[in-house]
Short mmCIF file of C-alpha atoms in Angstrom, two decimals:
data_model
loop_
_atom_site.label_atom_id
_atom_site.label_comp_id
_atom_site.label_asym_id
_atom_site.label_seq_id
_atom_site.Cartn_x
_atom_site.Cartn_y
_atom_site.Cartn_z
CA MET A 1 21.38 52.34 -31.39
CA ARG A 2 20.29 50.49 -28.78
CA ARG A 3 19.80 53.00 -26.76
CA LEU A 4 17.84 55.11 -28.64
CA ALA A 5 15.57 52.11 -28.94
CA VAL A 6 14.50 52.04 -25.83
CA ALA A 7 14.63 56.06 -24.99
CA ILE A 8 11.47 55.47 -27.95
CA ALA A 9 9.69 52.61 -26.50
CA LEU A 10 10.07 54.73 -22.77
CA ALA A 11 8.57 57.87 -24.52
CA LEU A 12 5.80 56.00 -25.97
CA LEU A 13 5.05 54.48 -22.74
CA GLY A 14 5.10 57.62 -20.78
CA ALA A 15 2.68 59.33 -24.58
CA ARG A 16 -0.04 56.85 -23.54
CA GLY A 17 -2.25 58.63 -21.34
CA PHE A 18 -2.26 61.46 -23.84
CA LEU A 19 -3.04 58.86 -26.43
CA GLY A 20 -6.16 57.45 -24.11
CA ALA A 21 -4.71 54.17 -23.88
CA GLN A 22 -4.61 53.94 -20.03
CA PRO A 23 -5.64 50.54 -19.48
CA LEU A 24 -9.05 49.16 -17.33
CA PRO A 25 -9.05 48.03 -14.33
CA ALA A 26 -9.30 44.94 -14.15
CA ALA A 27 -12.55 43.76 -12.87
CA PRO A 28 -12.29 42.10 -9.18
CA SER A 29 -12.21 38.40 -8.77
CA PRO A 30 -15.72 36.14 -7.62
CA LEU A 31 -14.95 34.10 -3.98
CA ILE A 32 -14.70 31.18 -4.40
CA ALA A 33 -15.71 28.46 -2.07
CA ILE A 34 -14.07 24.88 -2.38
CA LYS A 35 -15.82 22.62 -0.04
CA ALA A 36 -14.88 18.63 0.72
CA ALA A 37 -15.06 15.94 3.21
CA ARG A 38 -11.71 16.52 4.65
CA MET A 39 -9.13 19.27 4.44
CA PHE A 40 -5.64 18.37 6.43
CA ASP A 41 -4.21 19.70 9.17
CA GLU A 42 -0.50 20.12 9.29
CA ARG A 43 -0.52 21.08 12.87
CA SER A 44 -2.22 18.24 14.32
CA ASP A 45 -1.75 15.35 11.32
CA LYS A 46 -5.07 14.60 11.70
CA THR A 47 -7.96 15.55 9.52
CA THR A 48 -10.82 18.14 9.81
CA PRO A 49 -13.88 17.30 8.40
CA ASN A 50 -16.06 19.50 6.62
CA ALA A 51 -13.88 21.18 5.68
CA VAL A 52 -14.36 24.35 3.53
CA LEU A 53 -11.70 27.33 2.48
CA LEU A 54 -13.00 30.40 1.55
CA VAL A 55 -10.33 32.34 -1.45
CA GLU A 56 -10.90 35.80 -2.40
CA GLY A 57 -8.48 36.89 -4.86
CA SER A 58 -5.68 35.03 -4.27
CA LYS A 59 -5.71 34.75 -1.01
CA ILE A 60 -6.82 31.87 0.79
CA LEU A 61 -9.61 34.40 3.52
CA ASP A 62 -9.85 31.73 5.69
CA ALA A 63 -10.38 27.87 6.35
CA GLY A 64 -11.87 25.67 8.31
CA SER A 65 -14.78 23.23 9.62
CA GLY A 66 -18.03 23.94 8.54
CA LEU A 67 -17.41 27.78 7.67
CA ALA A 68 -20.30 29.96 6.67
CA ILE A 69 -20.54 30.56 3.07
CA PRO A 70 -20.78 33.96 1.74
CA ALA A 71 -24.35 35.23 -0.29
CA GLY A 72 -22.93 35.27 -4.18
CA ALA A 73 -19.87 32.93 -3.61
CA VAL A 74 -18.77 30.68 -6.12
CA VAL A 75 -19.08 27.86 -4.42
CA VAL A 76 -16.91 24.32 -6.19
CA ASP A 77 -17.90 21.05 -4.14
CA LEU A 78 -16.15 18.23 -4.19
CA GLY A 79 -17.15 15.56 -2.04
CA ASP A 80 -15.49 13.04 -0.94
CA ALA A 81 -12.17 14.81 -1.01
CA THR A 82 -8.74 15.67 0.65
CA LEU A 83 -8.12 19.51 0.73
CA LEU A 84 -4.60 19.57 0.86
CA PRO A 85 -1.16 22.26 0.05
CA GLY A 86 -0.33 22.80 -2.95
CA PHE A 87 2.66 20.23 -3.64
CA ILE A 88 6.47 21.21 -3.55
CA ASP A 89 9.40 19.62 -5.38
CA SER A 90 12.68 20.77 -4.05
CA HIS A 91 14.08 19.21 -6.38
CA MET A 92 13.22 19.35 -10.13
CA HIS A 93 14.75 20.07 -13.16
CA LEU A 94 11.83 20.94 -15.66
CA THR A 95 14.41 22.45 -18.25
CA GLU A 96 15.63 18.47 -19.17
CA GLU A 97 13.88 15.06 -20.07
CA ALA A 98 15.22 12.58 -19.71
CA GLY A 99 14.18 9.47 -22.14
CA GLU A 100 13.98 5.77 -21.81
CA ASP A 101 17.61 4.80 -23.59
CA TYR A 102 20.68 7.21 -21.87
CA VAL A 103 22.54 8.20 -24.97
CA TYR A 104 20.09 8.45 -27.25
CA SER A 105 18.47 11.36 -24.85
CA PHE A 106 21.77 12.96 -24.57
CA PHE A 107 22.84 13.39 -28.67
CA GLU A 108 19.20 13.94 -29.13
CA GLY A 109 19.38 17.28 -26.67
CA LEU A 110 22.14 18.83 -28.60
CA ARG A 111 20.35 18.51 -31.82
CA ARG A 112 17.89 20.60 -29.67
CA THR A 113 17.29 24.16 -29.73
CA VAL A 114 17.61 26.92 -27.17
CA ALA A 115 14.27 27.62 -28.85
CA GLU A 116 12.77 23.80 -28.77
CA SER A 117 14.33 23.06 -25.50
CA ALA A 118 12.26 26.42 -23.29
CA LEU A 119 8.92 25.39 -25.58
CA ARG A 120 9.15 21.56 -23.78
CA ALA A 121 10.16 22.85 -20.41
CA GLY A 122 6.89 24.86 -20.99
CA ALA A 123 4.68 21.90 -22.40
CA ASN A 124 6.64 19.98 -18.97
CA ALA A 125 5.50 22.50 -16.14
CA LYS A 126 2.02 22.41 -17.40
CA LYS A 127 1.56 18.60 -16.70
CA LEU A 128 3.43 19.38 -13.16
CA LEU A 129 1.03 22.01 -12.40
CA GLU A 130 -1.81 19.30 -13.38
CA ALA A 131 -0.30 17.06 -10.78
CA GLY A 132 -0.84 19.01 -7.93
CA PHE A 133 2.88 20.73 -7.97
CA THR A 134 2.25 24.20 -7.23
CA THR A 135 6.25 25.24 -6.48
CA VAL A 136 9.01 23.46 -7.07
CA ARG A 137 12.62 24.50 -6.62
CA ASN A 138 14.75 23.85 -10.32
CA VAL A 139 18.16 23.13 -8.89
CA GLY A 140 20.08 23.14 -12.26
CA ALA A 141 19.45 24.27 -15.74
CA TYR A 142 21.51 25.25 -19.00
CA ASP A 143 20.68 28.59 -21.28
CA ASP A 144 18.84 30.65 -18.40
CA LEU A 145 16.42 28.06 -19.44
CA ASP A 146 15.02 28.02 -15.84
CA VAL A 147 15.20 32.05 -15.80
CA GLY A 148 13.78 32.34 -19.24
CA LEU A 149 10.20 29.77 -17.43
CA ARG A 150 10.00 31.12 -14.21
CA ASN A 151 9.64 34.67 -15.52
CA ALA A 152 6.69 33.56 -18.82
CA ILE A 153 5.16 31.51 -15.96
CA ALA A 154 4.81 34.61 -12.98
CA LYS A 155 3.88 36.63 -15.76
CA GLY A 156 0.86 34.32 -17.00
CA TYR A 157 2.35 33.26 -20.91
CA VAL A 158 2.42 29.97 -19.97
CA ALA A 159 1.19 28.08 -17.04
CA GLY A 160 3.17 26.28 -14.94
CA PRO A 161 4.35 25.51 -10.46
CA ARG A 162 6.35 28.49 -9.01
CA MET A 163 9.83 28.39 -9.63
CA LEU A 164 12.84 29.28 -7.52
CA VAL A 165 15.54 28.32 -10.00
CA SER A 166 19.57 28.26 -10.05
CA ARG A 167 20.82 28.96 -13.39
CA TYR A 168 24.19 27.38 -13.67
CA PRO A 169 25.09 24.64 -10.61
CA LEU A 170 28.61 25.37 -9.12
CA GLY A 171 31.03 22.30 -9.34
CA SER A 172 34.65 21.66 -9.48
CA ILE A 173 36.15 20.96 -12.81
CA GLY A 174 35.60 17.17 -14.75
CA GLY A 175 33.38 16.97 -11.77
CA HIS A 176 29.20 15.71 -11.29
CA CYS A 177 27.93 19.32 -12.59
CA ASP A 178 30.30 19.47 -15.86
CA ARG A 179 30.84 18.33 -19.06
CA THR A 180 33.04 14.64 -18.77
CA GLY A 181 33.81 11.75 -20.24
CA PHE A 182 34.82 13.22 -24.22
CA PRO A 183 37.65 14.22 -25.41
CA PRO A 184 38.64 18.31 -25.54
CA ASN A 185 36.94 20.62 -26.75
CA THR A 186 34.08 18.50 -27.89
CA PHE A 187 32.00 20.88 -26.31
CA GLY A 188 33.83 23.96 -26.64
CA PRO A 189 35.64 25.87 -24.41
CA GLU A 190 36.18 24.98 -21.02
CA TRP A 191 33.57 26.07 -18.78
CA GLY A 192 34.52 28.83 -15.80
CA PRO A 193 32.99 30.59 -13.42
CA GLU A 194 30.38 32.35 -14.99
CA LYS A 195 28.77 28.91 -15.44
CA GLY A 196 29.47 27.36 -12.16
CA LYS A 197 32.90 25.66 -12.34
CA VAL A 198 35.42 26.18 -10.44
CA ALA A 199 38.94 26.92 -9.22
CA GLY A 200 39.50 27.56 -5.65
CA ALA A 201 37.09 29.55 -3.26
CA ASP A 202 37.57 33.12 -4.73
CA GLN A 203 36.33 31.63 -8.12
CA ALA A 204 33.51 29.44 -5.71
CA ARG A 205 32.59 33.72 -4.49
CA GLN A 206 32.76 34.77 -8.11
CA ALA A 207 30.28 31.86 -9.66
CA VAL A 208 27.37 32.90 -6.80
CA ARG A 209 28.38 36.52 -7.59
CA LEU A 210 27.19 35.96 -11.58
CA GLN A 211 24.87 33.75 -10.51
CA VAL A 212 22.68 35.36 -8.54
CA LYS A 213 23.33 38.27 -11.03
CA TYR A 214 21.55 36.85 -13.88
CA GLY A 215 18.37 36.03 -11.98
CA ALA A 216 19.33 32.72 -9.58
CA ASP A 217 16.92 33.05 -6.01
CA VAL A 218 19.50 30.02 -5.16
CA ILE A 219 22.53 28.33 -5.41
CA LYS A 220 22.99 24.93 -5.96
CA MET A 221 26.87 22.98 -6.00
CA CYS A 222 27.86 19.67 -6.62
CA VAL A 223 30.56 18.58 -3.94
CA SER A 224 30.09 15.12 -4.43
CA GLY A 225 30.38 13.23 -7.99
CA GLY A 226 26.82 11.54 -9.13
CA VAL A 227 25.19 8.82 -11.25
CA LEU A 228 24.38 9.68 -14.76
CA SER A 229 26.78 11.59 -15.15
CA LEU A 230 29.97 9.89 -17.88
CA GLY A 231 33.49 10.78 -15.33
CA ASP A 232 33.32 10.33 -11.79
CA GLU A 233 33.45 8.32 -9.10
CA VAL A 234 29.36 8.61 -7.10
CA SER A 235 30.30 9.15 -3.74
CA VAL A 236 33.51 10.53 -3.93
CA SER A 237 34.27 14.17 -2.92
CA GLN A 238 34.23 16.92 -5.60
CA MET A 239 34.63 20.44 -4.21
CA THR A 240 37.00 21.23 -1.53
CA ASP A 241 36.22 22.92 1.83
CA GLU A 242 36.77 25.85 1.41
CA GLU A 243 35.64 26.33 -1.65
CA ILE A 244 32.32 24.70 -0.16
CA ALA A 245 32.41 27.06 2.76
CA ALA A 246 33.19 30.26 0.66
CA ALA A 247 30.65 29.31 -1.66
CA VAL A 248 27.76 28.84 0.83
CA ASP A 249 29.03 31.94 2.40
CA GLU A 250 28.77 34.06 -0.02
CA ALA A 251 25.18 33.14 -1.47
CA HIS A 252 23.60 33.60 2.40
CA ARG A 253 26.09 37.36 2.68
CA LEU A 254 23.71 37.78 -0.95
CA GLY A 255 20.06 36.71 1.13
CA LYS A 256 20.07 32.94 -1.11
CA LYS A 257 19.90 29.85 -0.02
CA THR A 258 22.10 27.41 -0.89
CA ALA A 259 21.42 22.99 -2.14
CA ALA A 260 24.33 21.00 -2.33
CA HIS A 261 23.98 17.44 -4.80
CA ALA A 262 25.92 14.86 -2.73
CA HIS A 263 25.72 11.08 -2.52
CA GLY A 264 28.96 10.57 -0.56
CA ASP A 265 29.31 11.28 3.43
CA LEU A 266 32.53 13.09 3.11
CA ALA A 267 31.24 15.63 0.92
CA ALA A 268 28.03 16.17 2.54
CA ARG A 269 29.29 16.81 5.90
CA ALA A 270 31.71 18.86 4.88
CA ALA A 271 28.66 20.67 3.33
CA VAL A 272 26.60 21.11 6.24
CA LYS A 273 29.57 21.51 8.31
CA ALA A 274 30.17 24.86 6.33
CA GLY A 275 25.89 26.39 6.67
CA ILE A 276 24.62 24.55 3.77
CA ASP A 277 20.37 24.54 3.59
CA SER A 278 20.06 21.13 1.96
CA ILE A 279 22.08 17.85 1.11
CA GLU A 280 19.94 16.66 -2.15
CA HIS A 281 20.30 12.86 -2.31
CA GLY A 282 22.68 11.88 0.51
CA SER A 283 22.85 8.02 -0.27
CA PHE A 284 26.44 7.04 1.87
CA MET A 285 25.67 9.43 5.02
CA THR A 286 26.28 8.26 7.81
CA ASP A 287 25.10 8.68 11.29
CA GLU A 288 27.25 11.56 11.53
CA THR A 289 26.78 13.07 9.17
CA LEU A 290 22.93 12.71 9.94
CA SER A 291 23.51 13.56 13.62
CA LEU A 292 24.84 16.60 12.56
CA MET A 293 22.39 17.71 10.30
CA LYS A 294 19.93 16.91 13.16
CA ALA A 295 22.01 19.50 15.40
CA LYS A 296 22.63 22.13 12.85
CA GLY A 297 18.78 22.32 11.47
CA THR A 298 19.77 20.97 7.81
CA TYR A 299 17.06 19.07 5.78
CA LEU A 300 17.37 16.56 3.99
CA VAL A 301 16.45 15.38 0.27
CA PRO A 302 16.02 12.55 -0.22
CA THR A 303 14.90 12.03 -3.99
CA LEU A 304 13.81 8.49 -3.87
CA LEU A 305 11.78 8.44 -7.63
CA VAL A 306 15.21 9.18 -9.51
CA GLY A 307 16.95 6.10 -8.12
CA ASP A 308 13.65 4.10 -8.96
CA TRP A 309 14.32 5.52 -11.72
CA VAL A 310 17.52 4.73 -12.92
CA THR A 311 17.58 1.51 -11.47
CA ARG A 312 14.35 -0.23 -13.31
CA PRO A 313 15.28 -3.22 -15.47
CA GLU A 314 14.61 -2.08 -18.71
CA ALA A 315 16.80 1.44 -17.84
CA LYS A 316 19.39 1.58 -21.00
CA LEU A 317 21.83 2.98 -19.21
CA PRO A 318 26.22 3.03 -19.94
CA PRO A 319 27.49 0.03 -18.05
CA ASN A 320 29.17 2.79 -15.39
CA VAL A 321 25.97 5.03 -15.19
CA ALA A 322 23.91 1.58 -14.53
CA ALA A 323 26.90 0.93 -11.41
CA LYS A 324 26.97 3.87 -10.66
CA ALA A 325 23.09 3.46 -9.45
CA LYS A 326 22.85 -0.05 -8.02
CA ALA A 327 25.75 1.70 -5.55
CA ALA A 328 23.41 4.98 -4.57
CA VAL A 329 20.48 3.05 -4.44
CA SER A 330 21.43 -0.02 -2.58
CA VAL A 331 22.98 2.67 0.70
CA ARG A 332 19.68 5.48 0.32
CA SER A 333 17.02 3.38 1.61
CA ASP A 334 18.81 2.45 5.34
CA MET A 335 19.94 5.67 5.16
CA PHE A 336 16.24 7.29 4.72
CA ARG A 337 14.90 4.96 7.49
CA ARG A 338 18.01 6.24 9.88
CA ALA A 339 17.70 10.34 9.16
CA GLN A 340 14.48 9.60 9.97
CA ARG A 341 14.96 8.01 13.69
CA ILE A 342 17.81 10.28 14.04
CA GLY A 343 15.66 13.32 13.54
CA VAL A 344 16.66 15.07 10.69
CA LYS A 345 14.27 17.52 8.62
CA ILE A 346 13.29 16.05 5.36
CA ALA A 347 11.55 17.74 2.61
CA PHE A 348 9.83 16.86 -0.90
CA GLY A 349 11.74 16.82 -3.68
CA THR A 350 12.17 14.21 -6.85
CA ASP A 351 14.65 14.45 -9.26
CA ALA A 352 12.18 13.64 -11.83
CA PRO A 353 12.12 15.25 -14.51
CA PHE A 354 10.39 12.29 -16.76
CA SER A 355 6.84 11.50 -17.42
CA TYR A 356 5.68 14.79 -15.48
CA GLY A 357 2.92 14.45 -13.20
CA ILE A 358 3.93 10.85 -11.78
CA GLN A 359 6.12 13.10 -9.62
CA ALA A 360 3.64 11.95 -6.71
CA ARG A 361 4.60 8.96 -6.68
CA GLU A 362 7.56 10.22 -4.37
CA PHE A 363 4.72 9.80 -1.34
CA GLY A 364 4.14 6.43 -1.91
CA LEU A 365 8.47 5.54 -1.40
CA MET A 366 8.56 7.23 1.69
CA VAL A 367 5.63 5.39 3.56
CA GLY A 368 7.47 2.62 2.35
CA LEU A 369 10.34 3.43 4.13
CA GLY A 370 8.78 4.11 7.45
CA MET A 371 7.42 7.87 7.25
CA THR A 372 3.98 8.16 8.52
CA PRO A 373 1.49 9.34 5.56
CA ALA A 374 0.94 12.81 7.66
CA ALA A 375 5.11 13.17 7.79
CA ALA A 376 5.37 12.76 4.26
CA LEU A 377 2.42 15.08 3.26
CA ARG A 378 3.87 17.72 5.36
CA SER A 379 7.13 16.81 3.47
CA ALA A 380 5.95 18.47 0.70
CA GLY A 381 4.10 21.11 2.61
CA PRO A 382 5.43 23.42 5.26
CA ALA A 383 8.76 21.39 5.30
CA ALA A 384 9.43 22.18 1.75
CA ALA A 385 7.70 26.04 2.14
CA ASP A 386 10.03 26.11 5.26
CA LEU A 387 13.27 25.27 3.51
CA LEU A 388 12.50 27.27 0.07
CA GLY A 389 11.94 30.20 2.49
CA LEU A 390 7.98 30.33 1.71
CA SER A 391 6.75 29.43 4.97
CA HIS A 392 4.69 33.46 4.83
CA LEU A 393 3.48 32.08 1.26
CA ILE A 394 2.86 28.85 1.29
CA GLY A 395 3.17 25.11 2.64
CA THR A 396 0.06 25.76 4.74
CA LEU A 397 -4.04 26.04 4.53
CA GLU A 398 -4.71 29.01 6.18
CA LYS A 399 -5.79 32.84 6.31
CA GLY A 400 -3.87 34.63 4.23
CA LYS A 401 -1.82 32.57 2.19
CA GLU A 402 -1.36 31.93 -1.33
CA ALA A 403 -4.30 30.14 -2.33
CA ASP A 404 -2.00 27.25 -3.79
CA ILE A 405 -4.49 24.07 -3.22
CA VAL A 406 -5.11 20.93 -4.33
CA ALA A 407 -7.53 17.78 -3.54
CA VAL A 408 -7.07 14.39 -3.54
CA PRO A 409 -10.08 12.11 -3.83
CA GLY A 410 -10.85 9.90 -0.52
CA ASP A 411 -8.64 10.20 2.73
CA PRO A 412 -4.71 10.07 1.79
CA LEU A 413 -3.73 9.53 5.68
CA ALA A 414 -5.78 6.48 5.21
CA ASP A 415 -4.33 5.71 1.53
CA ILE A 416 -1.48 7.71 0.39
CA HIS A 417 -1.06 6.93 -2.84
CA ALA A 418 -4.59 9.42 -3.17
CA THR A 419 -1.83 11.77 -3.80
CA GLU A 420 -1.24 10.31 -6.80
CA LYS A 421 -4.59 10.96 -8.44
CA VAL A 422 -5.13 15.01 -8.06
CA LEU A 423 -8.75 16.26 -9.24
CA PHE A 424 -8.66 19.34 -8.55
CA VAL A 425 -5.62 22.79 -8.08
CA MET A 426 -5.61 25.66 -7.82
CA LYS A 427 -3.17 27.88 -7.97
CA GLY A 428 -2.72 31.28 -6.76
CA GLY A 429 -6.69 31.34 -6.36
CA LYS A 430 -6.91 29.90 -10.37
CA ILE A 431 -8.66 27.07 -10.92
CA VAL A 432 -5.55 24.51 -12.77
CA ARG A 433 -7.97 21.67 -12.95
CA GLN A 434 -11.13 20.36 -11.06
CA PRO A 435 -13.09 17.20 -11.67
CA PRO A 436 -15.59 17.40 -14.59
CA ARG A 437 -19.24 18.53 -14.07
#
């Protein structure tokens, strides 16, 4: 019956020409000229005065200082503002939303249907886009919510950032990315490779192939313990070196980049040796591992914001989770400073699936730990675009790139917290947010 239905649908589509139902050609998009007092130049780490961006369709037609504005262009004058490329969050979980109370949030999540979770994710995506984040790498989701959200955004059903998704994260049985801390069969049968849980190198390869088969753009793996999981230690290694190497090799063979959740030093080092593209968190990493990352060109995605969130005095966490959070955050700031000193490549990522709209606070945390405002801005622009493999499309305000544009008041090089006050957002040539007239 399913085959018959598909055949009938295709026949009807083919008959549309005879029925006079051909779609009308879309009207050409008007040329848009965006003006502001300045524009951030990622090459010089300075701002260009009297900035003008010309946008045609989804692309930047031209960018520069004092460009002539063609007759008939729609002019958007933002005044004393700075133009920036759309922010890129390299570590996000748009299909989740953490609450103030860990236990309450967990059980509320169990009570939601997949449909309700999908609708919540769409609302989260809209808020994040309006805060200036035009692209995200979503590293871990269940029930194919991330695949569905990515596709819905791409088709224009809902507003949200451009998404790269990982589907189920790979990890060891009983590890950070498994359902730990509960009696057997609480959640039904144990997960296997289709849902990312592996035992041995062969299953790691199979898990990669299954994630890609069902829509993954990137492969995420949990190589060490984590903070918010109930049944593991935060810094211990969980995947074997052989499992990590097999997963990275298989992902790269299939043309997919890889990301490793790793708080622990030995786990992170094994992932770096295997050729991982980025280490997420990296709290306990030593100079030896950071130097290896520098040598191999591995990115660090530090996720400072989530660390601040889980260690707030008012956070209601189980005692063992609170202890893990305190341990990780107590060393992450020193690790981040050392990573900068050694010269590790750093890409912006928050791991902050809460209070959607505040994720730009990560910039201020980075600057507070010694990063220059220009370097922080680059981490969410060209650096993140390079990590995601999208440098040809996004990350800079240049001719031919996608018109992903953010404007903030004043000069973020003088006050990085201006990034938290976004007043204009354009994604792919479409205005998402602009100041009231």
